[in-house]
PDB file of C-alpha atoms in Angstrom:
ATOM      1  CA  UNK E 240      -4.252-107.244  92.036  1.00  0.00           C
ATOM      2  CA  UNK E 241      -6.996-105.670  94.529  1.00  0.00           C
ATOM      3  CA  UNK E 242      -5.085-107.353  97.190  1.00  0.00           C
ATOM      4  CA  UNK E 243      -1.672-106.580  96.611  1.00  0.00           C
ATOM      5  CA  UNK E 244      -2.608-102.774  96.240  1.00  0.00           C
ATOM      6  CA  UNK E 245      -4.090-103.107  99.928  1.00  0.00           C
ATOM      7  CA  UNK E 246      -0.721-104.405 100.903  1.00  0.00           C
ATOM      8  CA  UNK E 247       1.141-101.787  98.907  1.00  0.00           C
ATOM      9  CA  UNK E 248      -0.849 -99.041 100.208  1.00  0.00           C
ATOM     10  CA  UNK E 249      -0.252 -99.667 103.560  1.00  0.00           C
ATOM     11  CA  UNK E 250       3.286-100.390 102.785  1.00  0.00           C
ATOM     12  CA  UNK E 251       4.542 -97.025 100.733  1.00  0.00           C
ATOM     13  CA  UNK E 252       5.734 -94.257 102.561  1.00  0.00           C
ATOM     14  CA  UNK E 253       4.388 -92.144  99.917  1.00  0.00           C
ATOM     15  CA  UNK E 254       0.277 -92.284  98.937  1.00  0.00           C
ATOM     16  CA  UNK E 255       0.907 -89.314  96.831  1.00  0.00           C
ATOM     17  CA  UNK E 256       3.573 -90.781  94.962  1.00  0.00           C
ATOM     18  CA  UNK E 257       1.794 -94.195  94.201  1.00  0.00           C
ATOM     19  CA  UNK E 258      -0.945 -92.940  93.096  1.00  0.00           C
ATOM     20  CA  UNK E 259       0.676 -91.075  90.231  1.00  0.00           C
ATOM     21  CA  UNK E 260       2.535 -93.280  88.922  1.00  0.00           C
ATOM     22  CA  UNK E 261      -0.494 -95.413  88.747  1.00  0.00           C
ATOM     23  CA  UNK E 262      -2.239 -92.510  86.802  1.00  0.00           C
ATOM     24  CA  UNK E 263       1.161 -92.515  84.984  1.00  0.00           C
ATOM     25  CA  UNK E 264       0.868 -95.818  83.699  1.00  0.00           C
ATOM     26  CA  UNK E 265      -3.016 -95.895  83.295  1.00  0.00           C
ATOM     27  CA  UNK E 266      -2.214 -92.625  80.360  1.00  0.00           C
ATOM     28  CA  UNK E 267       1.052 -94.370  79.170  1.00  0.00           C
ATOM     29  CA  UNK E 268      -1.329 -97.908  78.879  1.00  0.00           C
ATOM     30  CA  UNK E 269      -4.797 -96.294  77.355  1.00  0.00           C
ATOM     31  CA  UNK E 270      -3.921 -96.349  73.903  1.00  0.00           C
ATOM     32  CA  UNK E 271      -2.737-100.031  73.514  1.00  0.00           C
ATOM     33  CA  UNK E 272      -5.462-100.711  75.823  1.00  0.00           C
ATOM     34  CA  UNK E 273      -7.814 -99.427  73.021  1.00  0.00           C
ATOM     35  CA  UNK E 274      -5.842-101.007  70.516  1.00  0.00           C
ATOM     36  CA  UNK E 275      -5.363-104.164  71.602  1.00  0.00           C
ATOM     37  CA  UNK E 276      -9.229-104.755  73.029  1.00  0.00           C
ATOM     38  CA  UNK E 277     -11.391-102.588  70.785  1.00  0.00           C
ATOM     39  CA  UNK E 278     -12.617-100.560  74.601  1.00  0.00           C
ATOM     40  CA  UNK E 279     -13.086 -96.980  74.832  1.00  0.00           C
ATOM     41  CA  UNK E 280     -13.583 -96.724  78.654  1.00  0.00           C
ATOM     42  CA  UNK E 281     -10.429 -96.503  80.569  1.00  0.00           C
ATOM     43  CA  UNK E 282      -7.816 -98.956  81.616  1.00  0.00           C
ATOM     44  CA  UNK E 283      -6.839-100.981  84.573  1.00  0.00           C
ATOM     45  CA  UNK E 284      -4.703 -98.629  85.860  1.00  0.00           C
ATOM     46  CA  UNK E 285      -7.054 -96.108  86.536  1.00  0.00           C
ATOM     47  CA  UNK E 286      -9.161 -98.958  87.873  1.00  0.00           C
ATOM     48  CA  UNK E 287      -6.232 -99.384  90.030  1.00  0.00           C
ATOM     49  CA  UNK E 288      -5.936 -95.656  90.937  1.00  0.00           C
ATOM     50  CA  UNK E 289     -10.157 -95.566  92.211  1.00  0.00           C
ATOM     51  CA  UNK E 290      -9.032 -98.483  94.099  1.00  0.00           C
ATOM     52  CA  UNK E 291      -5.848 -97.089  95.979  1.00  0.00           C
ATOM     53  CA  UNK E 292      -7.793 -93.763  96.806  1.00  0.00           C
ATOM     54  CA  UNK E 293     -10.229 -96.639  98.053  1.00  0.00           C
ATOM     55  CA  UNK E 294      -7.850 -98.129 100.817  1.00  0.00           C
ATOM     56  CA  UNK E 295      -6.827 -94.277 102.187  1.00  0.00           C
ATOM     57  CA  UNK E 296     -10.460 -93.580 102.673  1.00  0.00           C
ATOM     58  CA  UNK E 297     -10.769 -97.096 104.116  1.00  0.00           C
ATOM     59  CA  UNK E 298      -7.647 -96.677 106.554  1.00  0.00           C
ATOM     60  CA  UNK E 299      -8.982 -92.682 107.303  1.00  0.00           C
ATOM     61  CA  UNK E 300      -9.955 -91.245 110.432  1.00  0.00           C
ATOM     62  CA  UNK E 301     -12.858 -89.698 108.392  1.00  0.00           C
ATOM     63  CA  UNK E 302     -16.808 -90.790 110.472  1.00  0.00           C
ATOM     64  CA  UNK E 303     -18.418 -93.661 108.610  1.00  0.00           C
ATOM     65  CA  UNK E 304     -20.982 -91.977 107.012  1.00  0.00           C
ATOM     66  CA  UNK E 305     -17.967 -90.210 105.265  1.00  0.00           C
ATOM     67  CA  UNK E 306     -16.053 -93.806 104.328  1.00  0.00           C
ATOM     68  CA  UNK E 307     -19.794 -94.675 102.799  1.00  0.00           C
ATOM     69  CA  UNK E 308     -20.310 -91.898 100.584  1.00  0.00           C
ATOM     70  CA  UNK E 309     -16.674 -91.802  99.436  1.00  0.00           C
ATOM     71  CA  UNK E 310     -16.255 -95.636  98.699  1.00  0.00           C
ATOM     72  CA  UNK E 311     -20.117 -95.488  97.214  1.00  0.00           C
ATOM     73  CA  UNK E 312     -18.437 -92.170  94.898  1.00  0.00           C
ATOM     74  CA  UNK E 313     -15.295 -94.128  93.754  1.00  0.00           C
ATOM     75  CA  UNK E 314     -17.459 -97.389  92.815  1.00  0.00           C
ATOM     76  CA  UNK E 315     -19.587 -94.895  90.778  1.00  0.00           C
ATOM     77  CA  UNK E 316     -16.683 -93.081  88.989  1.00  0.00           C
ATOM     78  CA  UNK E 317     -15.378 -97.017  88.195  1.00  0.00           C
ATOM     79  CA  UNK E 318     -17.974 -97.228  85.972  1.00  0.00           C
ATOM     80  CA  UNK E 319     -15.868 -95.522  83.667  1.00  0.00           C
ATOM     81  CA  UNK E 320     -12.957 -98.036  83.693  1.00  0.00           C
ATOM     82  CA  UNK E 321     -12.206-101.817  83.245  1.00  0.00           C
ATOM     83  CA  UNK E 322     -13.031-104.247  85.953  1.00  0.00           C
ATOM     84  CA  UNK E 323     -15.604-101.386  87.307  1.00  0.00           C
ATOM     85  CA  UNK E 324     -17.396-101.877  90.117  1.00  0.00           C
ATOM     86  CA  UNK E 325     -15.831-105.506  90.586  1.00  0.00           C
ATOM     87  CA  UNK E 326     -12.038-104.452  91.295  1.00  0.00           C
ATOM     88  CA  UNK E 327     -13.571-101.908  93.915  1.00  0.00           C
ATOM     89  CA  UNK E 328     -15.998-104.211  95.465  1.00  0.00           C
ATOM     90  CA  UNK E 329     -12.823-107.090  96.013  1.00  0.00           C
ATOM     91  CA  UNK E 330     -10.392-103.788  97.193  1.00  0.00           C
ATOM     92  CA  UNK E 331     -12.869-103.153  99.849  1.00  0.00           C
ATOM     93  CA  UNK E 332     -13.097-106.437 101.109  1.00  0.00           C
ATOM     94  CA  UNK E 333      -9.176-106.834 101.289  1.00  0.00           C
ATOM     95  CA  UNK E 334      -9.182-103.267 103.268  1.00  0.00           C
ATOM     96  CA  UNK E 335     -12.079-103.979 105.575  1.00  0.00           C
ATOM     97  CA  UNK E 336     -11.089-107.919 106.402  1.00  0.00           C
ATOM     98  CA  UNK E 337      -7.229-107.598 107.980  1.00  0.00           C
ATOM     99  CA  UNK E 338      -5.518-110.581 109.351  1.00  0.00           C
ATOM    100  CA  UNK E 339      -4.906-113.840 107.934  1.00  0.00           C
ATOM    101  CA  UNK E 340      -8.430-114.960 108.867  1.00  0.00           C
ATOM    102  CA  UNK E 341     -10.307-111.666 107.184  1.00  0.00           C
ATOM    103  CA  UNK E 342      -8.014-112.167 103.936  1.00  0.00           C
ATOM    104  CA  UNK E 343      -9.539-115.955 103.688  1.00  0.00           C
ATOM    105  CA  UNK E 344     -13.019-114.465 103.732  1.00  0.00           C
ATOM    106  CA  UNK E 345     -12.110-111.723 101.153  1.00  0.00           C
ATOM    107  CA  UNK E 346     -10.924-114.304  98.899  1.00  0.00           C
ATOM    108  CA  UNK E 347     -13.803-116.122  99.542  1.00  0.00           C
ATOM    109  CA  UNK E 348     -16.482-113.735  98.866  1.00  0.00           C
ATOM    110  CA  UNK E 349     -14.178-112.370  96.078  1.00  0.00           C
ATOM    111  CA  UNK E 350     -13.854-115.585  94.241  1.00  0.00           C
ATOM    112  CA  UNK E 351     -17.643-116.327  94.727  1.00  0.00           C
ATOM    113  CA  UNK E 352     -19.077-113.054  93.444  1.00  0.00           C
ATOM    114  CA  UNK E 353     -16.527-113.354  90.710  1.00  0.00           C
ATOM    115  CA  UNK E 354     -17.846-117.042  90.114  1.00  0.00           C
ATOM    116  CA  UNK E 355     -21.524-115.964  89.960  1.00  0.00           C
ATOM    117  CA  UNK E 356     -20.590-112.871  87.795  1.00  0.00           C
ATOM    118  CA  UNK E 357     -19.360-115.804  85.246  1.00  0.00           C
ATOM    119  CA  UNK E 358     -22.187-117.926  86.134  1.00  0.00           C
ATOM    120  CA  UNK E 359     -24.713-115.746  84.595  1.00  0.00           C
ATOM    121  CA  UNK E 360     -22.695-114.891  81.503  1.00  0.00           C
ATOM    122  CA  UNK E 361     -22.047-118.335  81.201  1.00  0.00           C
ATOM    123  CA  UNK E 362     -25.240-120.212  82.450  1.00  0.00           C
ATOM    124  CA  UNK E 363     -26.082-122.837  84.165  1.00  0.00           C
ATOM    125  CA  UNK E 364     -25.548-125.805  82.344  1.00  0.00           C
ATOM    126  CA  UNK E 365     -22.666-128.144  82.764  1.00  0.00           C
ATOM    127  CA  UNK E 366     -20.470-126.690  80.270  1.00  0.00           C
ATOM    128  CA  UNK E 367     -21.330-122.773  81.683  1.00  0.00           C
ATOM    129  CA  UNK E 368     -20.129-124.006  85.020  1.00  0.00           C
ATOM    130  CA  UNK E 369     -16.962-125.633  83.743  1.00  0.00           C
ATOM    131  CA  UNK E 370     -16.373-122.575  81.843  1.00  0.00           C
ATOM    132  CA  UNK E 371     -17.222-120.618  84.931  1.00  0.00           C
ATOM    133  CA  UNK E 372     -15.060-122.415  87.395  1.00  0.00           C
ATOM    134  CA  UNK E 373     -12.104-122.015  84.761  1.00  0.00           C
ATOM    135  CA  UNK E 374     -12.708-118.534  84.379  1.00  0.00           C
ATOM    136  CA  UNK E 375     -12.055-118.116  87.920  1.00  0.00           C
ATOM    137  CA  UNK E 376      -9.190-120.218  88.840  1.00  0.00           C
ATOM    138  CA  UNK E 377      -6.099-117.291  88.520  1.00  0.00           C
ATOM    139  CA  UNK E 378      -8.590-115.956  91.459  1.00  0.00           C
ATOM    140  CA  UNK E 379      -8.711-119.450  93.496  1.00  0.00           C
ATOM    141  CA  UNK E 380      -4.482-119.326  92.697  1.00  0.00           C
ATOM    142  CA  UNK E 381      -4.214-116.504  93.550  1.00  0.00           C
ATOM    143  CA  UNK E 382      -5.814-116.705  96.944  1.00  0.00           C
ATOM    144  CA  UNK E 383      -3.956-120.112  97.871  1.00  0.00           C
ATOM    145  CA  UNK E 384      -0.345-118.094  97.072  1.00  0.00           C
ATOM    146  CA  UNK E 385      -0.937-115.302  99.043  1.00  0.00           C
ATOM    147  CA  UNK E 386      -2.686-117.102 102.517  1.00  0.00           C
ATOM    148  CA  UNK E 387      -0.315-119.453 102.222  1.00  0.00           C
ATOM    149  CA  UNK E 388       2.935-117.968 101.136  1.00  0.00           C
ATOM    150  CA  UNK E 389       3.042-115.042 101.661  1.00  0.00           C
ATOM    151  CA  UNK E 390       4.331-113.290 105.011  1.00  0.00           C
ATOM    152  CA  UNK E 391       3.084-109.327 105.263  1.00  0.00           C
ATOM    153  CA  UNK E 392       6.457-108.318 104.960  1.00  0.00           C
ATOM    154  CA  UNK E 393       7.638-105.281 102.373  1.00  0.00           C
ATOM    155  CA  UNK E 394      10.522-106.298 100.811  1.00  0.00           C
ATOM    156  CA  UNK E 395      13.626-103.406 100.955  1.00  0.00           C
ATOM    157  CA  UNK E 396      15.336-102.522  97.504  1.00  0.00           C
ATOM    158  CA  UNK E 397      12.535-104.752  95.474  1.00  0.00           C
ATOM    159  CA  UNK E 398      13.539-103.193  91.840  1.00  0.00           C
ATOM    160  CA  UNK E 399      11.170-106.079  90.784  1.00  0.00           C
ATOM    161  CA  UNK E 400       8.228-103.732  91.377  1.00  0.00           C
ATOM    162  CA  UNK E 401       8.918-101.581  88.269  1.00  0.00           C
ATOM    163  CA  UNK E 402       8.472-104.916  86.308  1.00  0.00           C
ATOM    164  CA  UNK E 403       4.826-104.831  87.508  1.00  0.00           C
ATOM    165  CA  UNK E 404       4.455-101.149  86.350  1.00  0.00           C
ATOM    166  CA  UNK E 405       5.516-101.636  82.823  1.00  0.00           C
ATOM    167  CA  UNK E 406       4.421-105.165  82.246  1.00  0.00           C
ATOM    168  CA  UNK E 407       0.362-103.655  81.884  1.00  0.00           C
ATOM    169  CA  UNK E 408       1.321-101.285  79.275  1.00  0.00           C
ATOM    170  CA  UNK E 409       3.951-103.276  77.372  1.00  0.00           C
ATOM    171  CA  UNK E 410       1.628-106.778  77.454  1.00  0.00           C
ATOM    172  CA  UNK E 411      -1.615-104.450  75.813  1.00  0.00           C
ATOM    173  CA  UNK E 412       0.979-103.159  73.232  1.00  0.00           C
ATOM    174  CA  UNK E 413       2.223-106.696  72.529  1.00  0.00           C
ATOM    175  CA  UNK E 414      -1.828-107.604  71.899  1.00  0.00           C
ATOM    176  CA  UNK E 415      -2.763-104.832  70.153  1.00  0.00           C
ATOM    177  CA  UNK E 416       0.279-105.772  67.501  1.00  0.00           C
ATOM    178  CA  UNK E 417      -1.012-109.059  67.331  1.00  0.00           C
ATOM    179  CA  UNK E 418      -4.561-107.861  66.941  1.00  0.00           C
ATOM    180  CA  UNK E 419      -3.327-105.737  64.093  1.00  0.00           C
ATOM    181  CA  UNK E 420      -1.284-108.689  62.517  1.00  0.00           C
ATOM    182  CA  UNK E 421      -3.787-111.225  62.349  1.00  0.00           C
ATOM    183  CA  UNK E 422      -7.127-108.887  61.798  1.00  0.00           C
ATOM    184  CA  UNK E 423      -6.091-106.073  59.741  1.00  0.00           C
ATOM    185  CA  UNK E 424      -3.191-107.450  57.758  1.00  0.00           C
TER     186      UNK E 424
END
């Protein structure tokens, strides 16, 4: 996700625009988000939204000590939101590392951090590491997909990419009717 919102960033001719409708989406989503999961802190989407303001600041003419403070305030206001400090962390390694070499490092250090994140919820014996390593494999997939297949290039007329707008919302309220069927029936 962190790196296709680099990608789609740099690709929309409208930051203002994208941006709302991830807000948009992140409202629309935050009830069957607390439905479905039993969370009180705030969706992906606005996850999402930190990140994209994340990649202007990144791709700003602002000084560094500027791009510093900012990214350091948007990992802080994460805190609030799913995937915290994690989705920002992998957004600004996708924004800092261009080219096909600096996306293989991003992926790298993303699915590592991610790896030792499960590591130490998992532990260190065999079965924590299997667990961990499975955990992390729609990262690893991911990663091969995109250095591999994919070529930088927007695609004109995609009316695919509202599929990726609704699918968040309309997945959680898919789970939280399932949650409601099989727990509080």
């Amino acid at each position: 996700m962190c790196y296709l919102l680099v990608e789609g960033a740099r690709h929309t001719r409208s930051h203002c625009g994208y941006v709302i409708r991830l807000l948009a989406m992140g409202l629309i989503s935050q009830l069957p988000y607390q439905w479905a999961l039993g969370l009180n802190h705030l969706n992906m989407m606005f996850t999402l939204s930190l990140c994209f303001l994340l990649v202007v600041v990144v791709d700003s003419d602002w000084p560094q000590w500027a791009k510093v403070i900012s990214g350091l305030s948007i990992a802080g206001l994460s805190i609030m939101c799913d995937w915290s400090v994690l989705a920002v962390f992998f957004t600004a390694l996708f924004a800092c590392l261009k080219g096909p070499k600096g996306t293989k490092i991003a992926y790298a250090g993303s699915w590592l951090l991610f790896f030792g994140f499960e590591l130490a919820t998992y532990g260190l014996s065999p079965i924590g590491v299997l667990q961990g390593f499975a955990a992390t494999l729609g990262v690893a997939a991911s990663g091969f997909v995109i250095i591999y297949l994919y070529n930088g290039k927007q695609r004109k007329g995609n009316p695919g990419r509202w599929f990726y707008y609704w699918f968040y919302p309309l997945h959680l309220i898919v789970l939280a009717l399932l949650r409601w069927h099989f727990f509080y029936r």
